[in-house]
Short mmCIF file of C-alpha atoms in Angstrom, two decimals:
data_model
loop_
_atom_site.label_atom_id
_atom_site.label_comp_id
_atom_site.label_asym_id
_atom_site.label_seq_id
_atom_site.Cartn_x
_atom_site.Cartn_y
_atom_site.Cartn_z
CA MET A 1387 0.14 17.15 27.20
CA THR A 1388 0.78 13.62 28.50
CA THR A 1389 4.28 12.27 28.08
CA VAL A 1390 4.48 8.79 26.58
CA THR A 1391 7.64 6.77 26.20
CA THR A 1392 8.32 4.12 23.58
CA SER A 1393 9.67 0.88 25.05
CA ARG A 1394 11.55 -1.87 23.27
CA SER A 1395 8.46 -4.10 23.34
CA ASP A 1396 6.51 -1.41 21.50
CA ARG A 1397 8.91 -1.83 18.57
CA ARG A 1398 9.17 -5.61 18.56
CA VAL A 1399 8.01 -7.13 15.27
CA SER A 1400 4.67 -8.86 15.73
CA PRO A 1401 4.37 -12.66 15.28
CA VAL A 1402 1.33 -11.88 13.10
CA PHE A 1403 3.50 -9.96 10.64
CA LEU A 1404 6.19 -12.65 10.77
CA GLY A 1405 3.52 -15.22 9.94
CA ILE A 1406 2.38 -13.21 6.92
CA LEU A 1407 6.00 -12.84 5.86
CA ALA A 1408 6.46 -16.60 6.17
CA VAL A 1409 3.41 -17.23 3.96
CA THR A 1410 4.90 -14.83 1.39
CA ALA A 1411 8.22 -16.67 1.42
CA VAL A 1412 6.75 -20.19 1.22
CA THR A 1413 4.25 -19.39 -1.53
CA GLY A 1414 6.90 -17.39 -3.40
CA TRP A 1415 9.12 -20.47 -3.29
CA ALA A 1416 6.21 -22.63 -4.48
CA THR A 1417 5.58 -20.22 -7.36
CA TRP A 1418 9.27 -20.14 -8.31
CA THR A 1419 9.80 -23.92 -8.20
CA GLY A 1420 6.42 -24.95 -9.59
CA PHE A 1421 5.96 -27.08 -6.49
CA ALA A 1422 2.22 -26.38 -6.22
CA GLN A 1423 -0.14 -28.59 -8.21
CA GLN A 1424 -2.22 -25.47 -8.91
CA PRO A 1425 0.14 -22.65 -9.94
CA GLY A 1426 -2.69 -20.14 -9.75
CA LEU A 1427 -3.32 -20.93 -6.09
CA ALA A 1428 0.35 -20.41 -5.25
CA VAL A 1429 0.36 -17.10 -7.15
CA PHE A 1430 -2.84 -16.03 -5.40
CA LEU A 1431 -1.41 -16.72 -1.94
CA PHE A 1432 1.98 -15.21 -2.78
CA VAL A 1433 0.60 -11.97 -4.23
CA THR A 1434 -2.05 -11.57 -1.51
CA ALA A 1435 0.44 -12.16 1.32
CA ALA A 1436 3.01 -9.84 -0.28
CA TRP A 1437 0.30 -7.21 -0.76
CA VAL A 1438 -0.62 -7.40 2.94
CA VAL A 1439 3.09 -7.09 3.81
CA SER A 1440 3.24 -3.90 1.73
CA LEU A 1441 0.14 -2.56 3.49
CA CYS A 1442 1.80 -3.15 6.86
CA LEU A 1443 5.00 -1.43 5.69
CA HIS A 1444 2.95 1.48 4.33
CA GLU A 1445 1.37 2.11 7.72
CA TYR A 1446 4.64 1.45 9.56
CA ALA A 1447 6.26 4.17 7.44
CA HIS A 1448 3.57 6.65 8.52
CA ALA A 1449 4.01 5.70 12.18
CA ARG A 1450 7.79 5.63 12.17
CA THR A 1451 8.01 9.02 10.49
CA ALA A 1452 5.48 10.41 12.97
CA LEU A 1453 7.55 9.05 15.85
CA HIS A 1454 10.65 10.90 14.65
CA SER A 1455 8.55 13.99 13.99
CA GLY A 1456 7.23 14.25 17.55
CA ASP A 1457 4.31 11.84 18.00
CA ILE A 1458 5.75 9.49 20.62
CA THR A 1459 2.35 7.85 21.21
CA VAL A 1460 2.56 5.61 18.13
CA GLY A 1461 4.64 3.00 19.98
CA ALA A 1462 2.13 2.47 22.78
CA LYS A 1463 -0.60 2.06 20.15
CA GLY A 1464 1.28 -0.86 18.60
CA TYR A 1465 1.87 0.85 15.27
CA LEU A 1466 5.60 0.07 15.28
CA THR A 1467 5.10 -3.71 15.56
CA LEU A 1468 3.84 -4.12 11.96
CA ASN A 1469 0.80 -5.92 13.39
CA PRO A 1470 -2.20 -5.17 11.15
CA MET A 1471 -4.54 -6.05 14.03
CA LYS A 1472 -3.35 -2.90 15.82
CA TYR A 1473 -4.55 -0.56 13.12
CA THR A 1474 -7.35 1.88 13.80
CA HIS A 1475 -9.42 0.50 10.91
CA ALA A 1476 -8.33 -3.06 10.19
CA LEU A 1477 -11.31 -3.46 7.82
CA LEU A 1478 -10.33 -0.43 5.71
CA SER A 1479 -6.63 -1.15 5.89
CA ILE A 1480 -6.45 -4.88 5.19
CA VAL A 1481 -9.77 -6.53 4.34
CA LEU A 1482 -11.11 -4.03 1.79
CA PRO A 1483 -7.78 -3.63 -0.07
CA VAL A 1484 -7.54 -7.41 -0.43
CA ILE A 1485 -11.14 -7.60 -1.68
CA PHE A 1486 -10.43 -4.87 -4.24
CA VAL A 1487 -7.38 -6.76 -5.49
CA ILE A 1488 -9.50 -9.88 -5.95
CA MET A 1489 -12.33 -7.97 -7.64
CA GLY A 1490 -10.44 -5.73 -10.01
CA GLY A 1491 -6.70 -5.71 -9.57
CA ILE A 1492 -6.60 -2.29 -7.91
CA GLY A 1493 -4.26 -1.46 -5.04
CA LEU A 1494 -6.77 0.32 -2.84
CA PRO A 1495 -5.31 2.63 -0.17
CA GLY A 1496 -6.85 2.54 3.30
CA GLY A 1497 -6.61 4.68 6.41
CA ALA A 1498 -5.12 2.87 9.37
CA VAL A 1499 -2.90 4.59 11.90
CA PHE A 1500 -4.08 7.54 13.98
CA ILE A 1501 -1.38 10.19 14.23
CA GLU A 1502 -1.65 12.81 16.97
CA ARG A 1503 -0.91 15.74 14.73
CA GLY A 1504 -0.89 18.18 17.64
CA ARG A 1505 2.42 16.69 18.77
CA ILE A 1506 4.09 17.40 15.42
CA ARG A 1507 5.59 20.82 14.76
CA GLY A 1508 6.37 22.18 11.32
CA ARG A 1509 4.49 21.92 8.04
CA TRP A 1510 7.28 19.98 6.34
CA ARG A 1511 7.12 17.28 9.02
CA HIS A 1512 3.36 16.95 8.63
CA SER A 1513 3.75 16.57 4.87
CA LEU A 1514 6.52 14.03 5.27
CA VAL A 1515 4.41 11.89 7.64
CA SER A 1516 1.69 11.74 4.99
CA ALA A 1517 4.12 11.09 2.13
CA ALA A 1518 5.96 8.27 3.91
CA GLY A 1519 3.24 5.68 3.22
CA PRO A 1520 2.86 6.06 -0.57
CA LEU A 1521 6.63 6.43 -0.93
CA THR A 1522 6.81 2.92 0.54
CA ASN A 1523 4.56 1.71 -2.29
CA VAL A 1524 6.89 3.41 -4.77
CA LEU A 1525 9.87 1.61 -3.23
CA PHE A 1526 7.99 -1.70 -3.23
CA ALA A 1527 7.13 -1.21 -6.92
CA ALA A 1528 10.80 -0.51 -7.69
CA VAL A 1529 11.82 -3.75 -5.96
CA CYS A 1530 9.17 -5.81 -7.77
CA THR A 1531 10.13 -4.41 -11.17
CA ALA A 1532 13.91 -4.52 -10.59
CA PRO A 1533 14.37 -7.78 -12.56
CA PHE A 1534 12.55 -6.14 -15.49
CA TRP A 1535 14.38 -2.80 -15.69
CA LEU A 1536 17.70 -4.45 -14.82
CA HIS A 1537 17.14 -6.98 -17.62
CA ALA A 1538 17.76 -9.80 -15.14
CA LEU A 1539 14.91 -12.12 -16.10
CA ASP A 1540 17.06 -14.96 -17.39
CA GLY A 1541 16.30 -18.00 -15.30
CA VAL A 1542 13.24 -16.44 -13.65
CA PRO A 1543 10.29 -18.87 -14.00
CA SER A 1544 7.42 -17.39 -16.00
CA ASP A 1545 4.82 -17.79 -13.23
CA PHE A 1546 7.02 -15.95 -10.75
CA ARG A 1547 7.69 -13.25 -13.33
CA TYR A 1548 3.96 -12.77 -13.93
CA ALA A 1549 3.27 -12.70 -10.19
CA LEU A 1550 5.90 -9.97 -9.71
CA ALA A 1551 4.40 -7.97 -12.58
CA PHE A 1552 0.91 -8.11 -11.09
CA LEU A 1553 2.24 -7.24 -7.63
CA ALA A 1554 4.04 -4.26 -9.17
CA LEU A 1555 0.77 -3.16 -10.79
CA LEU A 1556 -0.88 -3.17 -7.37
CA GLN A 1557 1.91 -1.05 -5.90
CA VAL A 1558 1.75 1.47 -8.75
CA THR A 1559 -2.04 1.81 -8.49
CA ALA A 1560 -1.77 2.22 -4.70
CA ALA A 1561 0.90 4.91 -5.06
CA ILE A 1562 -1.09 6.87 -7.65
CA LEU A 1563 -4.32 6.70 -5.65
CA ASN A 1564 -2.59 7.61 -2.40
CA PHE A 1565 -0.91 10.64 -3.95
CA LEU A 1566 -4.21 12.07 -5.23
CA PRO A 1567 -4.94 15.40 -3.46
CA VAL A 1568 -8.33 14.13 -2.30
CA PRO A 1569 -9.46 14.64 1.32
CA GLY A 1570 -8.91 11.47 3.31
CA LEU A 1571 -5.99 10.31 1.16
CA ASP A 1572 -2.28 10.84 1.75
CA GLY A 1573 -1.97 13.25 -1.16
CA TYR A 1574 -4.29 15.67 0.58
CA GLY A 1575 -2.40 15.09 3.85
CA ILE A 1576 0.76 16.29 2.09
CA LEU A 1577 -0.95 19.50 0.95
CA GLU A 1578 -3.12 20.20 3.99
CA PRO A 1579 -0.42 21.83 6.17
CA TRP A 1580 0.07 24.46 3.50
CA LEU A 1581 -3.63 25.41 3.18
CA SER A 1582 -5.25 28.33 4.93
CA PRO A 1583 -7.43 27.61 7.99
CA GLY A 1584 -10.50 28.64 5.99
CA ALA A 1585 -9.74 26.21 3.19
CA LYS A 1586 -9.20 23.40 5.70
CA ARG A 1587 -12.58 24.06 7.32
CA GLN A 1588 -14.32 23.97 3.96
CA VAL A 1589 -12.71 20.67 2.97
CA GLU A 1590 -12.95 18.89 6.35
CA PRO A 1591 -16.60 17.68 6.01
CA PHE A 1592 -15.69 15.82 2.80
CA ALA A 1593 -12.71 13.91 4.23
CA PRO A 1594 -14.67 10.78 5.29
CA PHE A 1595 -16.02 10.41 1.75
CA GLY A 1596 -12.83 10.98 -0.24
CA LEU A 1597 -12.05 7.31 -0.79
CA LEU A 1598 -15.66 6.57 -1.79
CA PHE A 1599 -15.50 9.45 -4.27
CA VAL A 1600 -12.35 8.04 -5.88
CA PHE A 1601 -13.89 4.57 -5.96
CA ALA A 1602 -17.01 5.94 -7.69
CA LEU A 1603 -14.89 7.75 -10.29
CA LEU A 1604 -13.03 4.56 -11.13
CA TRP A 1605 -16.34 3.00 -12.13
CA VAL A 1606 -16.69 5.62 -14.88
CA PRO A 1607 -15.34 3.81 -18.00
CA SER A 1608 -13.53 6.83 -19.47
CA ILE A 1609 -11.81 7.69 -16.16
CA ASN A 1610 -10.99 4.04 -15.52
CA ALA A 1611 -9.38 3.82 -18.96
CA VAL A 1612 -7.26 6.95 -18.38
CA PHE A 1613 -6.20 5.67 -14.95
CA PHE A 1614 -5.05 2.27 -16.21
CA ASP A 1615 -3.41 3.82 -19.27
CA LEU A 1616 -1.28 5.82 -16.84
CA VAL A 1617 -0.53 2.70 -14.78
CA ASP A 1618 0.43 0.75 -17.91
CA ALA A 1619 2.64 3.59 -19.15
CA ILE A 1620 4.54 3.66 -15.84
CA LEU A 1621 4.97 -0.11 -15.84
CA ARG A 1622 6.16 -0.13 -19.44
CA GLY A 1623 8.70 2.51 -18.49
CA LEU A 1624 9.93 0.05 -15.85
CA GLY A 1625 10.15 -2.74 -18.39
CA VAL A 1626 6.92 -4.53 -17.43
CA GLY A 1627 4.74 -5.33 -20.41
CA ASP A 1628 0.97 -5.63 -20.63
CA TRP A 1629 1.33 -9.37 -21.23
CA ASP A 1630 3.19 -9.79 -17.94
CA THR A 1631 0.57 -7.99 -15.86
CA SER A 1632 -2.43 -9.57 -17.60
CA SER A 1633 -0.89 -13.03 -17.26
CA GLY A 1634 -0.22 -12.37 -13.59
CA TYR A 1635 -3.81 -11.26 -13.04
CA GLY A 1636 -5.05 -14.33 -14.91
CA LEU A 1637 -3.00 -16.64 -12.69
CA TYR A 1638 -4.10 -14.72 -9.59
CA ARG A 1639 -7.78 -15.30 -10.38
CA PHE A 1640 -7.21 -19.07 -10.54
CA TRP A 1641 -10.83 -19.88 -9.90
#
């Protein structure tokens, strides 16, 4: 097995990510202050940029956990720089999730970083590598909803409040979808190390189609209703009302 070292440059934060972070900060400020002539445009840019930031952090969590679990190749692949252009499938990881947000307000998960699983020893470590990404979405959702469940909304402008609520909805949907035990998603990656070799062989051919299967199910009205009822129940438990999320989605689709 080839030995690969991780240099300091392999961990340096990418200017691309810093640029996305800057867009998030500027448009968040514009949403908060009402500086933009079109509030919806500011909300759109803020939520989209923040969503891409969360996607980068999701994949970084996978890579960083893999690094500490034994896969020292992730640094040389650029996965520790938070640069979305370094991902294995930039289309699946960034472009499609953004399109799905625009189309239907769903935080679509996407496969991105290639982990050399043969370098990782121990079933718990394999499960933790898979769980690290969606747990990042859970943390992101907790941060977005903190003003709601801490009852700290006094002085928060309504547009910014609605934007946070919609961003939280995206994080909750992403976490739920990622935790589904469907081949190709992180939920299955958590369970896979504990399956028998025979079960893994039977499931393996379906892995490339897992995300498409979930997408197709969400088009079934009854399943879609159950899914969003669950999302709404979680958000209400965090203090985010239906009015907040629907208003945020309305502002987001400013066109």
